[in-house]
Amino acid sequence: MAGISSESLTTALAQLEAKLPFASLQLAKDLFGILGTVDSSAGLRRALTDPSRSGDEKSALVKQLVGGKVSADAAEIASGLASSRWASARDIGDALETLAATVVIAVAENKSAVSASGITGLEELENDLFAFNQAVASSHEVQRALSEPQASPAAKIALAEKLVPGSSEEAKVLISQAVTQPRGVKPSKLVDSFAKLAAKRQQRWIATVSVTRPLTETQASRLQAGLDALYGRELKVNVNVDPALIGGIRVQVGDEVLDASVIARLTELRRQLAG
């Protein structure tokens, strides 16, 4: 997805963020259900991405289709997508799929407790998705069964759940979606795309800290406390010793970089002198 479609998806994801702390799996199921409706009709996809129609007109069409059938939040999200601009008819479906998967991932992320093995809900989800793909890759028979067009959705879901017994509810939602509505790709490929979304979201809460020499235990504790306070939650801190920094510290959390290293200051000074 590129161009105007990528911009529309970026906007939709930013708007979705406000709903994610309180999101439920039902919201994701509703969005996946709307995706099924959109995918079932080429005419509907064309109508929702027709540049000659106004955003309000396309938004109203979605509300008319799904109103009363899904939650108010799901209807609002879908109508918001319809009011945006899309480069191709497929792109709005791809966006719906991404938003629904993001909701599932956020629900896993929001779990306050860790599992018995000591991992977070988000890590558990990633592990379950990886385990599913490993199981599929190891059996040609399973691959054929999941791709069999005559097999019922219920049969495919039952088979998928046998492959990863004890998987989280969030994993079940994403895996079930992949095996019943792969949208023209192999179920394992779609599961892999979901796993990449989960990994990208987890990266938001991993702080990669580069320093010139190893930190003492006291320094590490102070750094952890300071970063947790700055971001409002407990981060996983990975410390990397990089003598090339000369001095100072460099912290990266997701796409955000806090650079107080000597090399960064020298680079900025060179830029100013060049200007």
PDB file of C-alpha atoms in Angstrom:
ATOM      1  CA  MET A   1       0.000   0.000   0.000  1.00  0.00           C
ATOM      2  CA  ALA A   2       1.458   3.334  -1.028  1.00  0.00           C
ATOM      3  CA  GLY A   3       0.633   6.934  -1.827  1.00  0.00           C
ATOM      4  CA  ILE A   4      -2.742   8.253  -0.774  1.00  0.00           C
ATOM      5  CA  SER A   5      -3.818   4.851   0.605  1.00  0.00           C
ATOM      6  CA  SER A   6      -0.808   4.724   2.915  1.00  0.00           C
ATOM      7  CA  GLU A   7      -1.604   8.222   4.165  1.00  0.00           C
ATOM      8  CA  SER A   8      -5.231   7.260   4.835  1.00  0.00           C
ATOM      9  CA  LEU A   9      -4.170   4.155   6.764  1.00  0.00           C
ATOM     10  CA  THR A  10      -1.670   6.143   8.818  1.00  0.00           C
ATOM     11  CA  THR A  11      -4.403   8.606   9.754  1.00  0.00           C
ATOM     12  CA  ALA A  12      -6.818   5.801  10.653  1.00  0.00           C
ATOM     13  CA  LEU A  13      -4.225   4.090  12.861  1.00  0.00           C
ATOM     14  CA  ALA A  14      -3.523   7.350  14.680  1.00  0.00           C
ATOM     15  CA  GLN A  15      -7.246   7.833  15.328  1.00  0.00           C
ATOM     16  CA  LEU A  16      -7.610   4.218  16.450  1.00  0.00           C
ATOM     17  CA  GLU A  17      -4.899   4.663  19.066  1.00  0.00           C
ATOM     18  CA  ALA A  18      -7.270   6.545  21.392  1.00  0.00           C
ATOM     19  CA  LYS A  19      -9.623   3.537  21.468  1.00  0.00           C
ATOM     20  CA  LEU A  20      -6.997   0.858  22.031  1.00  0.00           C
ATOM     21  CA  PRO A  21      -6.566   1.173  25.830  1.00  0.00           C
ATOM     22  CA  PHE A  22     -10.228   0.158  26.209  1.00  0.00           C
ATOM     23  CA  ALA A  23     -10.595  -2.091  23.160  1.00  0.00           C
ATOM     24  CA  SER A  24     -12.065  -5.594  23.259  1.00  0.00           C
ATOM     25  CA  LEU A  25     -11.806  -8.611  21.022  1.00  0.00           C
ATOM     26  CA  GLN A  26     -15.418  -8.031  20.017  1.00  0.00           C
ATOM     27  CA  LEU A  27     -14.396  -4.782  18.334  1.00  0.00           C
ATOM     28  CA  ALA A  28     -11.820  -6.705  16.284  1.00  0.00           C
ATOM     29  CA  LYS A  29     -14.393  -9.372  15.395  1.00  0.00           C
ATOM     30  CA  ASP A  30     -16.811  -6.662  14.279  1.00  0.00           C
ATOM     31  CA  LEU A  31     -14.146  -5.089  12.058  1.00  0.00           C
ATOM     32  CA  PHE A  32     -13.241  -8.464  10.571  1.00  0.00           C
ATOM     33  CA  GLY A  33     -16.953  -9.022   9.943  1.00  0.00           C
ATOM     34  CA  ILE A  34     -17.209  -5.705   8.083  1.00  0.00           C
ATOM     35  CA  LEU A  35     -14.144  -6.739   6.099  1.00  0.00           C
ATOM     36  CA  GLY A  36     -15.968  -9.908   5.049  1.00  0.00           C
ATOM     37  CA  THR A  37     -18.900  -7.821   3.823  1.00  0.00           C
ATOM     38  CA  VAL A  38     -16.617  -5.496   1.853  1.00  0.00           C
ATOM     39  CA  ASP A  39     -14.667  -8.407   0.337  1.00  0.00           C
ATOM     40  CA  SER A  40     -17.874 -10.135  -0.730  1.00  0.00           C
ATOM     41  CA  SER A  41     -18.899  -7.362  -3.136  1.00  0.00           C
ATOM     42  CA  ALA A  42     -16.714  -5.822  -5.833  1.00  0.00           C
ATOM     43  CA  GLY A  43     -19.438  -3.264  -6.423  1.00  0.00           C
ATOM     44  CA  LEU A  44     -19.348  -2.179  -2.798  1.00  0.00           C
ATOM     45  CA  ARG A  45     -15.558  -1.836  -2.860  1.00  0.00           C
ATOM     46  CA  ARG A  46     -15.773   0.334  -5.964  1.00  0.00           C
ATOM     47  CA  ALA A  47     -18.473   2.479  -4.368  1.00  0.00           C
ATOM     48  CA  LEU A  48     -16.402   2.980  -1.203  1.00  0.00           C
ATOM     49  CA  THR A  49     -13.279   3.974  -3.126  1.00  0.00           C
ATOM     50  CA  ASP A  50     -14.917   5.967  -5.925  1.00  0.00           C
ATOM     51  CA  PRO A  51     -13.115   9.339  -6.033  1.00  0.00           C
ATOM     52  CA  SER A  52     -16.169  11.000  -7.575  1.00  0.00           C
ATOM     53  CA  ARG A  53     -18.205  10.332  -4.412  1.00  0.00           C
ATOM     54  CA  SER A  54     -17.849  12.604  -1.410  1.00  0.00           C
ATOM     55  CA  GLY A  55     -16.443  11.291   1.834  1.00  0.00           C
ATOM     56  CA  ASP A  56     -19.727  11.963   3.604  1.00  0.00           C
ATOM     57  CA  GLU A  57     -21.619   9.977   0.973  1.00  0.00           C
ATOM     58  CA  LYS A  58     -19.343   6.962   1.315  1.00  0.00           C
ATOM     59  CA  SER A  59     -19.388   7.198   5.106  1.00  0.00           C
ATOM     60  CA  ALA A  60     -23.192   7.235   5.080  1.00  0.00           C
ATOM     61  CA  LEU A  61     -23.219   4.118   2.886  1.00  0.00           C
ATOM     62  CA  VAL A  62     -21.161   2.189   5.444  1.00  0.00           C
ATOM     63  CA  LYS A  63     -23.325   3.339   8.341  1.00  0.00           C
ATOM     64  CA  GLN A  64     -26.394   2.196   6.431  1.00  0.00           C
ATOM     65  CA  LEU A  65     -24.836  -1.221   5.806  1.00  0.00           C
ATOM     66  CA  VAL A  66     -23.515  -1.987   9.295  1.00  0.00           C
ATOM     67  CA  GLY A  67     -25.607   0.211  11.588  1.00  0.00           C
ATOM     68  CA  GLY A  68     -27.142  -1.865  14.388  1.00  0.00           C
ATOM     69  CA  LYS A  69     -25.189  -4.955  13.333  1.00  0.00           C
ATOM     70  CA  VAL A  70     -21.865  -4.052  14.936  1.00  0.00           C
ATOM     71  CA  SER A  71     -20.701  -1.882  17.818  1.00  0.00           C
ATOM     72  CA  ALA A  72     -20.796   1.899  17.504  1.00  0.00           C
ATOM     73  CA  ASP A  73     -16.987   1.985  17.601  1.00  0.00           C
ATOM     74  CA  ALA A  74     -16.702  -0.501  14.740  1.00  0.00           C
ATOM     75  CA  ALA A  75     -19.209   1.439  12.650  1.00  0.00           C
ATOM     76  CA  GLU A  76     -17.350   4.681  13.354  1.00  0.00           C
ATOM     77  CA  ILE A  77     -13.984   3.195  12.376  1.00  0.00           C
ATOM     78  CA  ALA A  78     -15.331   1.664   9.166  1.00  0.00           C
ATOM     79  CA  SER A  79     -17.211   4.800   8.135  1.00  0.00           C
ATOM     80  CA  GLY A  80     -14.077   6.838   8.803  1.00  0.00           C
ATOM     81  CA  LEU A  81     -12.127   4.606   6.429  1.00  0.00           C
ATOM     82  CA  ALA A  82     -14.822   4.987   3.795  1.00  0.00           C
ATOM     83  CA  SER A  83     -14.634   8.763   4.005  1.00  0.00           C
ATOM     84  CA  SER A  84     -10.890   8.653   3.267  1.00  0.00           C
ATOM     85  CA  ARG A  85      -9.262   8.376  -0.141  1.00  0.00           C
ATOM     86  CA  TRP A  86      -7.898   5.096  -1.535  1.00  0.00           C
ATOM     87  CA  ALA A  87      -5.751   4.382  -4.561  1.00  0.00           C
ATOM     88  CA  SER A  88      -7.381   1.015  -5.303  1.00  0.00           C
ATOM     89  CA  ALA A  89     -10.537  -0.873  -4.389  1.00  0.00           C
ATOM     90  CA  ARG A  90      -8.566  -3.513  -2.446  1.00  0.00           C
ATOM     91  CA  ASP A  91      -6.763  -0.996  -0.256  1.00  0.00           C
ATOM     92  CA  ILE A  92      -9.755  -0.229   1.973  1.00  0.00           C
ATOM     93  CA  GLY A  93     -10.065  -3.941   2.772  1.00  0.00           C
ATOM     94  CA  ASP A  94      -6.365  -4.177   3.544  1.00  0.00           C
ATOM     95  CA  ALA A  95      -6.766  -1.192   5.878  1.00  0.00           C
ATOM     96  CA  LEU A  96      -9.726  -2.784   7.670  1.00  0.00           C
ATOM     97  CA  GLU A  97      -7.681  -5.955   8.141  1.00  0.00           C
ATOM     98  CA  THR A  98      -4.762  -4.001   9.579  1.00  0.00           C
ATOM     99  CA  LEU A  99      -6.985  -2.055  11.984  1.00  0.00           C
ATOM    100  CA  ALA A 100      -8.778  -5.194  13.185  1.00  0.00           C
ATOM    101  CA  ALA A 101      -5.469  -7.003  13.754  1.00  0.00           C
ATOM    102  CA  THR A 102      -4.105  -3.962  15.577  1.00  0.00           C
ATOM    103  CA  VAL A 103      -7.074  -4.089  17.958  1.00  0.00           C
ATOM    104  CA  VAL A 104      -6.379  -7.758  18.726  1.00  0.00           C
ATOM    105  CA  ILE A 105      -2.712  -7.005  19.330  1.00  0.00           C
ATOM    106  CA  ALA A 106      -3.585  -4.101  21.621  1.00  0.00           C
ATOM    107  CA  VAL A 107      -5.911  -6.336  23.655  1.00  0.00           C
ATOM    108  CA  ALA A 108      -2.988  -8.732  24.200  1.00  0.00           C
ATOM    109  CA  GLU A 109      -0.729  -5.823  25.044  1.00  0.00           C
ATOM    110  CA  ASN A 110      -3.214  -4.480  27.610  1.00  0.00           C
ATOM    111  CA  LYS A 111      -3.180  -7.659  29.684  1.00  0.00           C
ATOM    112  CA  SER A 112      -1.919  -6.578  33.086  1.00  0.00           C
ATOM    113  CA  ALA A 113      -0.666  -9.961  34.237  1.00  0.00           C
ATOM    114  CA  VAL A 114       2.072 -12.128  32.783  1.00  0.00           C
ATOM    115  CA  SER A 115       1.530 -15.777  31.992  1.00  0.00           C
ATOM    116  CA  ALA A 116       2.730 -18.664  34.123  1.00  0.00           C
ATOM    117  CA  SER A 117       5.920 -18.728  32.063  1.00  0.00           C
ATOM    118  CA  GLY A 118       6.605 -15.094  32.917  1.00  0.00           C
ATOM    119  CA  ILE A 119       5.925 -13.508  29.524  1.00  0.00           C
ATOM    120  CA  THR A 120       3.561 -10.685  28.630  1.00  0.00           C
ATOM    121  CA  GLY A 121       0.335 -11.024  26.688  1.00  0.00           C
ATOM    122  CA  LEU A 122       1.963  -9.528  23.614  1.00  0.00           C
ATOM    123  CA  GLU A 123       4.883 -11.969  23.780  1.00  0.00           C
ATOM    124  CA  GLU A 124       2.459 -14.839  24.270  1.00  0.00           C
ATOM    125  CA  LEU A 125       0.547 -13.762  21.159  1.00  0.00           C
ATOM    126  CA  GLU A 126       3.749 -13.611  19.099  1.00  0.00           C
ATOM    127  CA  ASN A 127       4.775 -17.055  20.346  1.00  0.00           C
ATOM    128  CA  ASP A 128       1.389 -18.555  19.470  1.00  0.00           C
ATOM    129  CA  LEU A 129       1.456 -17.108  15.949  1.00  0.00           C
ATOM    130  CA  PHE A 130       4.994 -18.395  15.447  1.00  0.00           C
ATOM    131  CA  ALA A 131       4.020 -21.847  16.749  1.00  0.00           C
ATOM    132  CA  PHE A 132       1.098 -21.996  14.301  1.00  0.00           C
ATOM    133  CA  ASN A 133       3.296 -21.188  11.323  1.00  0.00           C
ATOM    134  CA  GLN A 134       5.913 -23.699  12.462  1.00  0.00           C
ATOM    135  CA  ALA A 135       3.249 -26.394  12.664  1.00  0.00           C
ATOM    136  CA  VAL A 136       1.886 -25.516   9.217  1.00  0.00           C
ATOM    137  CA  ALA A 137       5.342 -25.452   7.640  1.00  0.00           C
ATOM    138  CA  SER A 138       6.118 -28.924   8.976  1.00  0.00           C
ATOM    139  CA  SER A 139       3.155 -30.637   7.293  1.00  0.00           C
ATOM    140  CA  HIS A 140       2.138 -30.565   3.609  1.00  0.00           C
ATOM    141  CA  GLU A 141      -1.064 -32.345   4.589  1.00  0.00           C
ATOM    142  CA  VAL A 142      -2.006 -29.481   6.936  1.00  0.00           C
ATOM    143  CA  GLN A 143      -1.146 -26.933   4.242  1.00  0.00           C
ATOM    144  CA  ARG A 144      -3.474 -28.667   1.782  1.00  0.00           C
ATOM    145  CA  ALA A 145      -6.253 -28.935   4.352  1.00  0.00           C
ATOM    146  CA  LEU A 146      -6.103 -25.238   5.206  1.00  0.00           C
ATOM    147  CA  SER A 147      -6.147 -24.308   1.509  1.00  0.00           C
ATOM    148  CA  GLU A 148      -8.950 -26.698   0.564  1.00  0.00           C
ATOM    149  CA  PRO A 149     -11.795 -24.528  -0.856  1.00  0.00           C
ATOM    150  CA  GLN A 150     -14.432 -27.156  -0.092  1.00  0.00           C
ATOM    151  CA  ALA A 151     -13.582 -27.365   3.614  1.00  0.00           C
ATOM    152  CA  SER A 152     -15.907 -25.444   5.929  1.00  0.00           C
ATOM    153  CA  PRO A 153     -14.648 -22.484   7.970  1.00  0.00           C
ATOM    154  CA  ALA A 154     -15.505 -24.405  11.148  1.00  0.00           C
ATOM    155  CA  ALA A 155     -13.371 -27.359  10.066  1.00  0.00           C
ATOM    156  CA  LYS A 156     -10.410 -25.105   9.282  1.00  0.00           C
ATOM    157  CA  ILE A 157     -10.698 -23.341  12.631  1.00  0.00           C
ATOM    158  CA  ALA A 158     -10.886 -26.672  14.460  1.00  0.00           C
ATOM    159  CA  LEU A 159      -7.751 -27.885  12.673  1.00  0.00           C
ATOM    160  CA  ALA A 160      -5.915 -24.630  13.390  1.00  0.00           C
ATOM    161  CA  GLU A 161      -6.709 -24.810  17.091  1.00  0.00           C
ATOM    162  CA  LYS A 162      -5.363 -28.366  17.246  1.00  0.00           C
ATOM    163  CA  LEU A 163      -2.068 -27.094  15.868  1.00  0.00           C
ATOM    164  CA  VAL A 164      -1.588 -24.652  18.750  1.00  0.00           C
ATOM    165  CA  PRO A 165      -3.443 -26.092  21.758  1.00  0.00           C
ATOM    166  CA  GLY A 166      -3.701 -23.723  24.680  1.00  0.00           C
ATOM    167  CA  SER A 167      -3.172 -20.645  22.554  1.00  0.00           C
ATOM    168  CA  SER A 168      -4.435 -17.277  23.793  1.00  0.00           C
ATOM    169  CA  GLU A 169      -7.846 -15.936  22.816  1.00  0.00           C
ATOM    170  CA  GLU A 170      -6.132 -13.173  20.859  1.00  0.00           C
ATOM    171  CA  ALA A 171      -4.137 -15.708  18.840  1.00  0.00           C
ATOM    172  CA  LYS A 172      -7.288 -17.707  18.145  1.00  0.00           C
ATOM    173  CA  VAL A 173      -8.994 -14.643  16.662  1.00  0.00           C
ATOM    174  CA  LEU A 174      -6.095 -13.855  14.323  1.00  0.00           C
ATOM    175  CA  ILE A 175      -5.458 -17.464  13.319  1.00  0.00           C
ATOM    176  CA  SER A 176      -9.162 -18.085  12.696  1.00  0.00           C
ATOM    177  CA  GLN A 177      -9.279 -15.009  10.481  1.00  0.00           C
ATOM    178  CA  ALA A 178      -6.237 -16.198   8.535  1.00  0.00           C
ATOM    179  CA  VAL A 179      -7.572 -19.683   7.844  1.00  0.00           C
ATOM    180  CA  THR A 180     -11.123 -18.609   6.979  1.00  0.00           C
ATOM    181  CA  GLN A 181     -10.474 -15.305   5.160  1.00  0.00           C
ATOM    182  CA  PRO A 182      -6.896 -15.359   3.853  1.00  0.00           C
ATOM    183  CA  ARG A 183      -7.881 -12.904   1.110  1.00  0.00           C
ATOM    184  CA  GLY A 184      -5.903 -14.465  -1.693  1.00  0.00           C
ATOM    185  CA  VAL A 185      -2.748 -15.403   0.217  1.00  0.00           C
ATOM    186  CA  LYS A 186      -1.693 -18.491   2.142  1.00  0.00           C
ATOM    187  CA  PRO A 187      -3.020 -18.520   5.737  1.00  0.00           C
ATOM    188  CA  SER A 188       0.538 -18.799   7.070  1.00  0.00           C
ATOM    189  CA  LYS A 189       1.569 -15.689   5.143  1.00  0.00           C
ATOM    190  CA  LEU A 190      -1.290 -13.714   6.662  1.00  0.00           C
ATOM    191  CA  VAL A 191      -0.413 -14.999  10.135  1.00  0.00           C
ATOM    192  CA  ASP A 192       3.151 -13.885   9.486  1.00  0.00           C
ATOM    193  CA  SER A 193       1.914 -10.372   8.642  1.00  0.00           C
ATOM    194  CA  PHE A 194      -0.063 -10.329  11.901  1.00  0.00           C
ATOM    195  CA  ALA A 195       3.061 -11.419  13.790  1.00  0.00           C
ATOM    196  CA  LYS A 196       5.045  -8.585  12.216  1.00  0.00           C
ATOM    197  CA  LEU A 197       2.394  -6.104  13.344  1.00  0.00           C
ATOM    198  CA  ALA A 198       2.660  -7.486  16.887  1.00  0.00           C
ATOM    199  CA  ALA A 199       6.455  -7.288  16.825  1.00  0.00           C
ATOM    200  CA  LYS A 200       6.318  -3.706  15.576  1.00  0.00           C
ATOM    201  CA  ARG A 201       3.951  -2.747  18.391  1.00  0.00           C
ATOM    202  CA  GLN A 202       6.133  -4.452  20.984  1.00  0.00           C
ATOM    203  CA  GLN A 203       9.101  -2.437  19.761  1.00  0.00           C
ATOM    204  CA  ARG A 204       7.352   0.689  21.042  1.00  0.00           C
ATOM    205  CA  TRP A 205       8.096  -0.452  24.588  1.00  0.00           C
ATOM    206  CA  ILE A 206      11.664  -1.674  24.149  1.00  0.00           C
ATOM    207  CA  ALA A 207      14.342   0.892  24.909  1.00  0.00           C
ATOM    208  CA  THR A 208      17.660   0.304  23.188  1.00  0.00           C
ATOM    209  CA  VAL A 209      20.283   2.264  25.125  1.00  0.00           C
ATOM    210  CA  SER A 210      23.757   2.852  23.691  1.00  0.00           C
ATOM    211  CA  VAL A 211      26.535   3.943  26.068  1.00  0.00           C
ATOM    212  CA  THR A 212      30.308   4.133  25.857  1.00  0.00           C
ATOM    213  CA  ARG A 213      30.986   1.833  28.826  1.00  0.00           C
ATOM    214  CA  PRO A 214      28.992  -0.702  30.875  1.00  0.00           C
ATOM    215  CA  LEU A 215      26.555   0.788  33.392  1.00  0.00           C
ATOM    216  CA  THR A 216      26.842   0.093  37.091  1.00  0.00           C
ATOM    217  CA  GLU A 217      23.886  -1.505  38.827  1.00  0.00           C
ATOM    218  CA  THR A 218      22.949   1.860  40.340  1.00  0.00           C
ATOM    219  CA  GLN A 219      23.141   3.621  36.958  1.00  0.00           C
ATOM    220  CA  ALA A 220      21.058   0.906  35.328  1.00  0.00           C
ATOM    221  CA  SER A 221      18.384   1.221  38.026  1.00  0.00           C
ATOM    222  CA  ARG A 222      18.272   5.001  37.664  1.00  0.00           C
ATOM    223  CA  LEU A 223      18.053   4.698  33.883  1.00  0.00           C
ATOM    224  CA  GLN A 224      15.198   2.190  34.144  1.00  0.00           C
ATOM    225  CA  ALA A 225      13.282   4.405  36.587  1.00  0.00           C
ATOM    226  CA  GLY A 226      13.814   7.502  34.470  1.00  0.00           C
ATOM    227  CA  LEU A 227      12.671   5.894  31.240  1.00  0.00           C
ATOM    228  CA  ASP A 228       9.644   4.283  32.915  1.00  0.00           C
ATOM    229  CA  ALA A 229       8.631   7.687  34.284  1.00  0.00           C
ATOM    230  CA  LEU A 230       9.183   9.375  30.907  1.00  0.00           C
ATOM    231  CA  TYR A 231       7.024   6.897  28.979  1.00  0.00           C
ATOM    232  CA  GLY A 232       4.480   6.189  31.693  1.00  0.00           C
ATOM    233  CA  ARG A 233       4.999   2.422  31.774  1.00  0.00           C
ATOM    234  CA  GLU A 234       7.663  -0.197  32.454  1.00  0.00           C
ATOM    235  CA  LEU A 235       9.980  -0.567  29.483  1.00  0.00           C
ATOM    236  CA  LYS A 236      12.279  -3.426  28.598  1.00  0.00           C
ATOM    237  CA  VAL A 237      15.740  -1.836  28.529  1.00  0.00           C
ATOM    238  CA  ASN A 238      18.486  -3.337  26.357  1.00  0.00           C
ATOM    239  CA  VAL A 239      21.913  -1.760  26.931  1.00  0.00           C
ATOM    240  CA  ASN A 240      24.465  -1.736  24.138  1.00  0.00           C
ATOM    241  CA  VAL A 241      28.078  -0.654  24.736  1.00  0.00           C
ATOM    242  CA  ASP A 242      29.256   1.405  21.770  1.00  0.00           C
ATOM    243  CA  PRO A 243      32.647   3.167  22.208  1.00  0.00           C
ATOM    244  CA  ALA A 244      32.076   4.987  18.898  1.00  0.00           C
ATOM    245  CA  LEU A 245      29.692   7.343  20.710  1.00  0.00           C
ATOM    246  CA  ILE A 246      32.760   8.849  22.473  1.00  0.00           C
ATOM    247  CA  GLY A 247      30.585   9.932  25.421  1.00  0.00           C
ATOM    248  CA  GLY A 248      27.009  10.492  26.510  1.00  0.00           C
ATOM    249  CA  ILE A 249      24.033   8.237  25.824  1.00  0.00           C
ATOM    250  CA  ARG A 250      21.658   7.353  22.993  1.00  0.00           C
ATOM    251  CA  VAL A 251      18.171   5.961  23.650  1.00  0.00           C
ATOM    252  CA  GLN A 252      15.778   4.606  21.036  1.00  0.00           C
ATOM    253  CA  VAL A 253      12.203   3.618  21.901  1.00  0.00           C
ATOM    254  CA  GLY A 254      10.271   2.579  18.824  1.00  0.00           C
ATOM    255  CA  ASP A 255      10.735   5.315  16.226  1.00  0.00           C
ATOM    256  CA  GLU A 256      11.770   7.922  18.803  1.00  0.00           C
ATOM    257  CA  VAL A 257      15.442   8.651  19.358  1.00  0.00           C
ATOM    258  CA  LEU A 258      16.882  10.604  22.304  1.00  0.00           C
ATOM    259  CA  ASP A 259      20.504  11.285  21.455  1.00  0.00           C
ATOM    260  CA  ALA A 260      22.781  13.003  23.985  1.00  0.00           C
ATOM    261  CA  SER A 261      26.002  11.457  22.739  1.00  0.00           C
ATOM    262  CA  VAL A 262      29.147  13.425  21.920  1.00  0.00           C
ATOM    263  CA  ILE A 263      29.077  12.155  18.357  1.00  0.00           C
ATOM    264  CA  ALA A 264      25.534  13.492  17.935  1.00  0.00           C
ATOM    265  CA  ARG A 265      26.561  16.925  19.229  1.00  0.00           C
ATOM    266  CA  LEU A 266      29.579  16.955  16.903  1.00  0.00           C
ATOM    267  CA  THR A 267      27.366  16.020  13.969  1.00  0.00           C
ATOM    268  CA  GLU A 268      24.970  18.842  14.812  1.00  0.00           C
ATOM    269  CA  LEU A 269      27.876  21.286  15.121  1.00  0.00           C
ATOM    270  CA  ARG A 270      29.183  20.251  11.690  1.00  0.00           C
ATOM    271  CA  ARG A 271      25.683  20.758  10.266  1.00  0.00           C
ATOM    272  CA  GLN A 272      25.491  24.255  11.734  1.00  0.00           C
ATOM    273  CA  LEU A 273      28.966  25.166  10.439  1.00  0.00           C
ATOM    274  CA  ALA A 274      28.084  23.871   6.992  1.00  0.00           C
ATOM    275  CA  GLY A 275      24.912  25.976   7.030  1.00  0.00           C
TER     276      GLY A 275
END
